Amino acid sequence: MQTLNIQERVMKVLLYPLSLIYSFILFIRHKLFDFNIIRSKSFDIPVICVGNLSLGGTGKTPHTEYLIRLLSESMKVAVLSRGYGRKTRGFVLAEGGVTHEDIGDEPMQYFTKFPGVTVAVDEKRADGIKRLLEMDDKPDVILLDDAYQHRYVKPGFNILLTDYHNLYSKDMLVPAGNLRDIKHEARRADIIIVTKCPTVVDPYTKKDIIDSLKPKSSQKVLFSHINFDDFKPVNDMAHNTDLSENRSILLFCGIANPYPLEEYVNRKTNSLSVMHFKDHHDFTDKDIDEITNNYEHIIGKRKIVVTTEKDFMRLSNNSYLCKFENVPLFTIPIKVRFHDDNEKVFIKEIFDYVGVRKDS
């Protein structure tokens, strides 16, 4: 788990009063919804929310992709997001010609990877759901990406994610900590998933985590880890690169928690260089020039550049890719894997909710 140095501890103490004020504001807001003073909208269609209590880095995107793969075999699936970082407003349906600037990087990733799935964005999720249900080919189930705090919609099923290395139960509200919502709101979750675990977690550690989270008797706590797939070539230079030879790697990424990724890539090479950018970073010409210049300065000819699928979405629809013409550029697809029999439990819970037979 995370450890703090003395300076970080002092800052948390100094910022704690501000966190208390924010906590009171959130408490009042939630009570307004709880007492129906502000109303939440329900829909006559399965609506599954995937979210967290923290500012990011819990693995919402790969868990949403897991649900897409699971449900799209037997249902018409739509994914609705607010489209963080986009330069548009209101409802936007992902269709031919859209870019990450229109819908955001994560929705763009869903749209690119799952052509049979409807992807849309709307900061007002209730309005977005209404628009989806007005479509001629309306969905059978809607996945709300990162909408746990958006209480204007009442999902039928809530999935709450928390990072193994930074459990919400051991964190504090911003600005003293990394939480954007109060811990008590974990009560609304149907399933709590501890994400980004090691591939093996002993039973005693799992028990300690569950004791820390203090779930209700009706809530199931599951454990998942990230499985990194083989590097995927995304330009001609990469397609013509032999990865069987050991190569120096330049990794660049703009994600909330890059350390599991770095650990994985580091096992693939004897020479790793890393360039960090903030989460959802909007790349500039200067950034791309810096990346390609750093690549050129790596000694030797056996070298490649690697990034995440999400970061690539912010490069794929503009002129930046031209600057990688002489650079072998790869992405790293990731998928969620559940521990032990947790996958069976998760699938049963989801299928029971949406009304799909397990053998369908």
Coordinates of C-alpha atoms in Angstrom, one line a residue:
M1 CA 0.0 0.0 0.0
Q2 CA 1.0 3.6 -0.3
T3 CA 3.4 5.2 2.2
L4 CA 3.7 8.9 2.8
N5 CA 6.8 11.0 3.5
I6 CA 6.9 13.6 6.2
Q7 CA 6.2 16.5 3.8
E8 CA 3.1 14.8 2.4
R9 CA 1.8 14.1 5.9
V10 CA 2.2 17.7 6.9
M11 CA 0.4 18.9 3.8
K12 CA -2.5 16.5 4.5
V13 CA -2.8 17.9 8.0
L14 CA -2.8 21.5 6.8
L15 CA -5.4 20.7 4.0
Y16 CA -7.6 18.6 6.2
P17 CA -9.9 21.5 7.3
L18 CA -10.7 22.2 3.6
S19 CA -11.5 18.5 3.1
L20 CA -14.0 18.8 6.0
I21 CA -15.7 21.7 4.4
Y22 CA -16.0 19.8 1.1
S23 CA -17.2 16.8 3.0
F24 CA -20.1 18.8 4.5
I25 CA -21.1 20.2 1.1
L26 CA -21.1 16.7 -0.4
F27 CA -23.1 15.3 2.6
I28 CA -25.8 18.0 2.1
R29 CA -25.9 17.3 -1.7
H30 CA -26.4 13.5 -1.2
K31 CA -29.1 14.1 1.4
L32 CA -31.0 16.3 -1.1
F33 CA -31.0 13.3 -3.5
D34 CA -31.7 10.8 -0.7
F35 CA -34.8 12.7 0.4
N36 CA -36.0 13.3 -3.2
I37 CA -35.7 17.1 -2.8
I38 CA -33.5 16.7 -5.9
R39 CA -34.9 13.8 -7.9
S40 CA -33.0 11.1 -9.6
K41 CA -34.3 9.7 -12.9
S42 CA -34.9 5.9 -13.3
F43 CA -35.3 4.2 -16.7
D44 CA -37.2 1.1 -17.9
I45 CA -34.0 -0.4 -19.3
P46 CA -30.9 -1.9 -17.6
V47 CA -28.5 0.8 -16.7
I48 CA -25.1 -0.2 -15.2
C49 CA -22.8 2.4 -13.7
V50 CA -19.0 1.9 -13.5
G51 CA -17.3 4.5 -11.3
N52 CA -15.2 5.2 -8.2
L53 CA -14.9 7.6 -5.3
S54 CA -11.4 8.8 -6.3
L55 CA -10.1 11.3 -8.8
G56 CA -9.0 8.5 -11.2
G57 CA -6.7 5.7 -11.8
T58 CA -8.9 2.8 -10.7
G59 CA -9.3 1.1 -14.1
K60 CA -12.8 2.2 -15.2
T61 CA -12.0 1.9 -18.9
P62 CA -10.8 -1.8 -18.9
H63 CA -13.7 -2.7 -16.7
T64 CA -16.2 -1.0 -19.0
E65 CA -14.6 -2.8 -21.9
Y66 CA -15.0 -6.1 -20.0
L67 CA -18.7 -5.4 -19.7
I68 CA -18.9 -4.5 -23.4
R69 CA -17.4 -7.8 -24.4
L70 CA -19.6 -9.7 -21.9
L71 CA -22.9 -8.1 -22.9
S72 CA -22.5 -7.3 -26.6
E73 CA -22.7 -11.0 -27.5
S74 CA -26.4 -11.1 -26.6
M75 CA -27.6 -7.5 -26.3
K76 CA -27.4 -4.2 -28.0
V77 CA -25.0 -2.2 -25.8
A78 CA -24.6 1.6 -25.6
V79 CA -21.9 3.3 -23.6
L80 CA -22.7 6.8 -22.3
S81 CA -19.9 9.1 -20.9
R82 CA -19.6 12.7 -20.2
G83 CA -16.6 12.8 -22.5
Y84 CA -14.0 14.3 -20.3
G85 CA -11.6 16.6 -22.1
R86 CA -13.8 17.0 -25.2
K87 CA -14.3 20.4 -26.9
T88 CA -18.0 20.0 -27.5
R89 CA -21.1 20.2 -25.3
G90 CA -24.4 18.4 -25.0
F91 CA -25.2 15.1 -26.7
V92 CA -22.8 13.8 -29.3
L93 CA -23.2 10.4 -30.9
A94 CA -19.9 8.7 -32.0
E95 CA -20.1 8.1 -35.7
G96 CA -17.8 8.4 -38.8
G97 CA -15.5 11.4 -38.6
V98 CA -15.6 12.1 -34.9
T99 CA -12.3 12.7 -33.0
H100 CA -11.3 12.6 -29.4
E101 CA -11.9 16.4 -29.4
D102 CA -15.6 15.7 -30.2
I103 CA -16.2 12.9 -27.6
G104 CA -13.1 12.5 -25.4
D105 CA -10.3 9.9 -25.4
E106 CA -12.0 7.1 -23.6
P107 CA -15.3 7.2 -25.6
M108 CA -13.1 7.4 -28.7
Q109 CA -11.4 4.2 -27.6
Y110 CA -14.7 2.4 -27.1
F111 CA -15.9 3.6 -30.5
T112 CA -12.7 2.4 -32.2
K113 CA -12.4 -1.0 -30.6
F114 CA -16.1 -1.9 -30.6
P115 CA -17.7 -0.9 -33.9
G116 CA -21.0 -2.8 -33.1
V117 CA -21.5 -0.8 -29.9
T118 CA -23.3 2.6 -29.7
V119 CA -21.1 5.2 -28.0
A120 CA -22.3 8.7 -27.0
V121 CA -21.4 11.5 -24.7
D122 CA -23.5 13.9 -22.7
E123 CA -22.6 15.8 -19.5
K124 CA -26.3 15.5 -18.5
R125 CA -26.6 11.7 -18.4
A126 CA -30.4 11.7 -18.1
D127 CA -30.7 13.7 -21.3
G128 CA -28.2 11.4 -22.9
I129 CA -30.1 8.2 -22.0
K130 CA -33.3 9.8 -23.3
R131 CA -31.6 10.5 -26.6
L132 CA -30.3 7.0 -26.9
L133 CA -33.8 5.6 -26.2
E134 CA -35.2 7.7 -29.0
M135 CA -32.9 6.1 -31.6
D136 CA -34.5 3.7 -34.1
D137 CA -32.0 1.0 -33.1
K138 CA -32.2 1.7 -29.4
P139 CA -30.0 -0.2 -26.9
D140 CA -31.0 -3.1 -24.6
V141 CA -28.6 -2.0 -21.9
I142 CA -26.7 1.2 -21.2
L143 CA -23.3 1.4 -19.5
L144 CA -22.6 4.7 -17.7
D145 CA -18.9 5.3 -17.7
D146 CA -17.6 7.3 -14.7
A147 CA -21.0 8.3 -13.4
Y148 CA -21.0 7.2 -9.8
Q149 CA -21.3 10.9 -8.6
H150 CA -23.9 11.8 -11.2
R151 CA -27.0 11.2 -9.1
Y152 CA -29.5 12.8 -11.5
V153 CA -29.7 9.2 -12.9
K154 CA -30.4 6.3 -10.7
P155 CA -28.7 3.3 -12.2
G156 CA -30.2 -0.2 -11.7
F157 CA -26.7 -1.6 -10.9
N158 CA -23.7 0.2 -9.5
I159 CA -20.1 -1.1 -9.8
L160 CA -17.7 0.7 -7.5
L161 CA -13.9 0.4 -8.2
T162 CA -11.1 1.0 -5.8
D163 CA -7.4 0.7 -6.4
Y164 CA -5.6 -2.1 -4.5
H165 CA -2.7 0.3 -3.8
N166 CA -5.0 3.2 -2.7
L167 CA -8.2 1.9 -1.1
Y168 CA -10.9 4.6 -0.7
S169 CA -11.3 3.4 2.9
K170 CA -7.7 4.6 3.7
D171 CA -7.9 7.8 1.7
M172 CA -9.3 11.3 2.4
L173 CA -11.2 13.8 0.4
V174 CA -9.5 16.4 -1.8
P175 CA -7.5 18.5 -1.3
A176 CA -6.0 16.5 1.6
G177 CA -6.4 13.2 -0.2
N178 CA -7.5 11.7 -3.6
L179 CA -11.2 11.2 -3.0
R180 CA -13.8 13.2 -4.8
D181 CA -16.7 11.8 -2.9
I182 CA -17.4 10.8 0.7
K183 CA -16.7 7.2 1.7
H184 CA -20.2 6.7 3.0
E185 CA -21.5 6.7 -0.6
A186 CA -19.9 3.3 -1.2
R187 CA -23.2 2.1 0.3
R188 CA -24.9 2.6 -3.1
A189 CA -22.7 0.0 -4.8
D190 CA -24.0 -3.4 -5.7
I191 CA -20.4 -4.7 -6.3
I192 CA -17.1 -3.3 -5.1
I193 CA -14.1 -4.4 -7.2
V194 CA -10.6 -4.0 -5.8
T195 CA -8.6 -3.3 -9.0
K196 CA -5.0 -3.4 -10.1
C197 CA -4.2 -6.2 -7.7
P198 CA -1.1 -8.4 -8.0
T199 CA -1.9 -11.5 -10.0
V200 CA -1.9 -13.5 -6.7
V201 CA -3.4 -12.1 -3.5
D202 CA -3.3 -14.3 -0.4
P203 CA -6.6 -14.9 1.6
Y204 CA -5.3 -13.0 4.6
T205 CA -4.7 -9.9 2.6
K206 CA -8.1 -10.1 0.9
K207 CA -9.7 -10.4 4.4
D208 CA -7.8 -7.3 5.6
I209 CA -9.0 -5.4 2.6
I210 CA -12.6 -6.5 3.0
D211 CA -12.5 -5.6 6.7
S212 CA -11.1 -2.2 5.7
L213 CA -13.9 -1.5 3.1
K214 CA -16.6 -2.7 5.5
P215 CA -19.1 -3.7 2.8
K216 CA -22.8 -4.2 3.6
S217 CA -24.1 -7.7 3.8
S218 CA -25.7 -7.3 0.4
Q219 CA -22.5 -6.1 -1.3
K220 CA -20.0 -8.4 -2.9
V221 CA -16.3 -7.5 -2.9
L222 CA -14.3 -8.9 -5.9
F223 CA -10.7 -8.7 -6.9
S224 CA -9.3 -8.0 -10.3
H225 CA -5.9 -7.4 -12.0
I226 CA -4.8 -5.9 -15.2
N227 CA -3.5 -8.2 -18.0
F228 CA -1.2 -6.5 -20.5
D229 CA -1.4 -7.9 -24.0
D230 CA 1.4 -8.0 -26.5
F231 CA 2.6 -4.7 -28.0
K232 CA 0.3 -3.7 -30.9
P233 CA 1.9 -1.9 -33.9
V234 CA 0.1 1.2 -35.0
N235 CA 2.2 2.5 -37.9
D236 CA 4.1 1.1 -40.9
M237 CA 7.5 1.4 -39.1
A238 CA 6.2 -0.6 -36.2
H239 CA 4.7 -3.3 -38.4
N240 CA 8.1 -3.8 -40.0
T241 CA 9.9 -4.1 -36.6
D242 CA 10.9 -7.4 -35.2
L243 CA 10.1 -7.5 -31.5
S244 CA 11.8 -10.9 -31.0
E245 CA 15.0 -8.9 -30.7
N246 CA 15.6 -7.1 -27.4
R247 CA 15.0 -3.4 -27.9
S248 CA 15.3 -0.2 -25.9
I249 CA 11.9 1.3 -25.1
L250 CA 10.7 4.8 -24.7
L251 CA 7.3 4.8 -22.9
F252 CA 5.1 7.9 -22.8
C253 CA 1.8 8.1 -21.1
G254 CA -0.8 10.4 -19.6
I255 CA -2.7 8.3 -17.2
A256 CA -3.5 8.6 -13.5
N257 CA -1.5 5.7 -12.3
P258 CA 1.3 4.7 -14.7
Y259 CA 3.3 2.5 -12.3
P260 CA 1.8 -1.0 -13.1
L261 CA 2.3 -0.2 -16.8
E262 CA 5.9 0.9 -16.2
E263 CA 6.6 -2.3 -14.2
Y264 CA 5.2 -4.4 -17.1
V265 CA 7.2 -2.6 -19.8
N266 CA 10.3 -2.7 -17.7
R267 CA 10.2 -6.5 -17.8
K268 CA 10.3 -6.3 -21.6
T269 CA 13.6 -4.5 -21.9
N270 CA 17.0 -3.8 -20.4
S271 CA 16.7 -0.1 -21.2
L272 CA 13.5 1.8 -20.4
S273 CA 13.0 5.5 -20.6
V274 CA 9.7 7.0 -19.4
M275 CA 8.0 10.3 -20.2
H276 CA 5.1 11.2 -17.9
F277 CA 2.2 13.5 -18.8
K278 CA -0.9 14.4 -16.7
D279 CA -4.0 12.3 -16.9
H280 CA -5.9 13.0 -20.2
H281 CA -3.1 15.2 -21.3
D282 CA -3.9 17.0 -24.6
F283 CA -0.7 16.5 -26.6
T284 CA 0.9 19.5 -28.4
D285 CA 3.4 19.8 -31.2
K286 CA 6.0 20.6 -28.6
D287 CA 5.2 17.3 -26.8
I288 CA 5.4 15.2 -29.9
D289 CA 8.7 16.9 -30.9
E290 CA 10.1 16.1 -27.4
I291 CA 9.0 12.5 -27.7
T292 CA 10.5 11.9 -31.1
N293 CA 13.7 13.8 -30.1
N294 CA 14.1 11.6 -27.0
Y295 CA 13.6 8.6 -29.3
E296 CA 16.4 9.8 -31.6
H297 CA 18.8 10.3 -28.7
I298 CA 18.5 6.7 -27.5
I299 CA 21.7 5.0 -28.5
G300 CA 21.5 2.1 -31.0
K301 CA 19.1 1.1 -33.7
R302 CA 17.1 -1.4 -31.8
K303 CA 14.5 0.9 -30.2
I304 CA 10.8 1.5 -30.1
V305 CA 8.2 3.9 -28.7
V306 CA 5.3 2.6 -26.7
T307 CA 2.1 4.3 -25.3
T308 CA -1.3 3.4 -24.0
E309 CA -4.4 2.9 -26.1
K310 CA -6.0 5.9 -24.4
D311 CA -3.0 8.2 -25.1
F312 CA -3.0 7.0 -28.7
M313 CA -6.6 8.1 -29.1
R314 CA -5.3 11.7 -28.6
L315 CA -2.9 11.2 -31.5
S316 CA -4.7 9.1 -34.0
N317 CA -7.0 11.7 -35.6
N318 CA -4.7 14.6 -36.2
S319 CA -1.4 15.4 -37.9
Y320 CA 0.7 14.2 -35.0
L321 CA 0.9 10.7 -36.4
C322 CA 2.9 12.1 -39.3
K323 CA 5.7 13.0 -36.9
F324 CA 6.0 9.3 -35.9
E325 CA 6.5 8.3 -39.6
N326 CA 10.1 7.2 -38.9
V327 CA 9.4 5.9 -35.3
P328 CA 8.1 2.4 -34.6
L329 CA 5.1 3.2 -32.5
F330 CA 3.2 0.6 -30.5
T331 CA 0.3 0.6 -28.1
I332 CA -0.3 -1.8 -25.1
P333 CA -3.9 -3.2 -25.1
I334 CA -5.0 -4.2 -21.6
K335 CA -7.8 -6.4 -20.3
V336 CA -9.3 -7.1 -16.9
R337 CA -8.9 -10.5 -15.3
F338 CA -10.7 -11.6 -12.1
H339 CA -9.2 -13.6 -9.3
D340 CA -10.2 -17.2 -8.4
D341 CA -14.0 -17.7 -8.9
N342 CA -14.7 -13.9 -8.8
E343 CA -15.4 -13.9 -12.6
K344 CA -18.2 -16.4 -12.2
V345 CA -19.7 -14.3 -9.4
F346 CA -19.4 -11.1 -11.4
I347 CA -20.9 -12.6 -14.6
K348 CA -23.8 -14.1 -12.6
E349 CA -24.6 -10.8 -10.9
I350 CA -24.6 -8.9 -14.2
F351 CA -26.6 -11.5 -16.1
D352 CA -29.1 -11.8 -13.3
Y353 CA -29.6 -8.0 -13.4
V354 CA -29.9 -7.6 -17.2
G355 CA -32.1 -10.8 -17.5
V356 CA -29.7 -12.8 -19.7
R357 CA -29.4 -16.5 -19.2
K358 CA -25.9 -17.6 -18.5
D359 CA -25.9 -20.1 -21.3
S360 CA -27.3 -17.6 -23.9

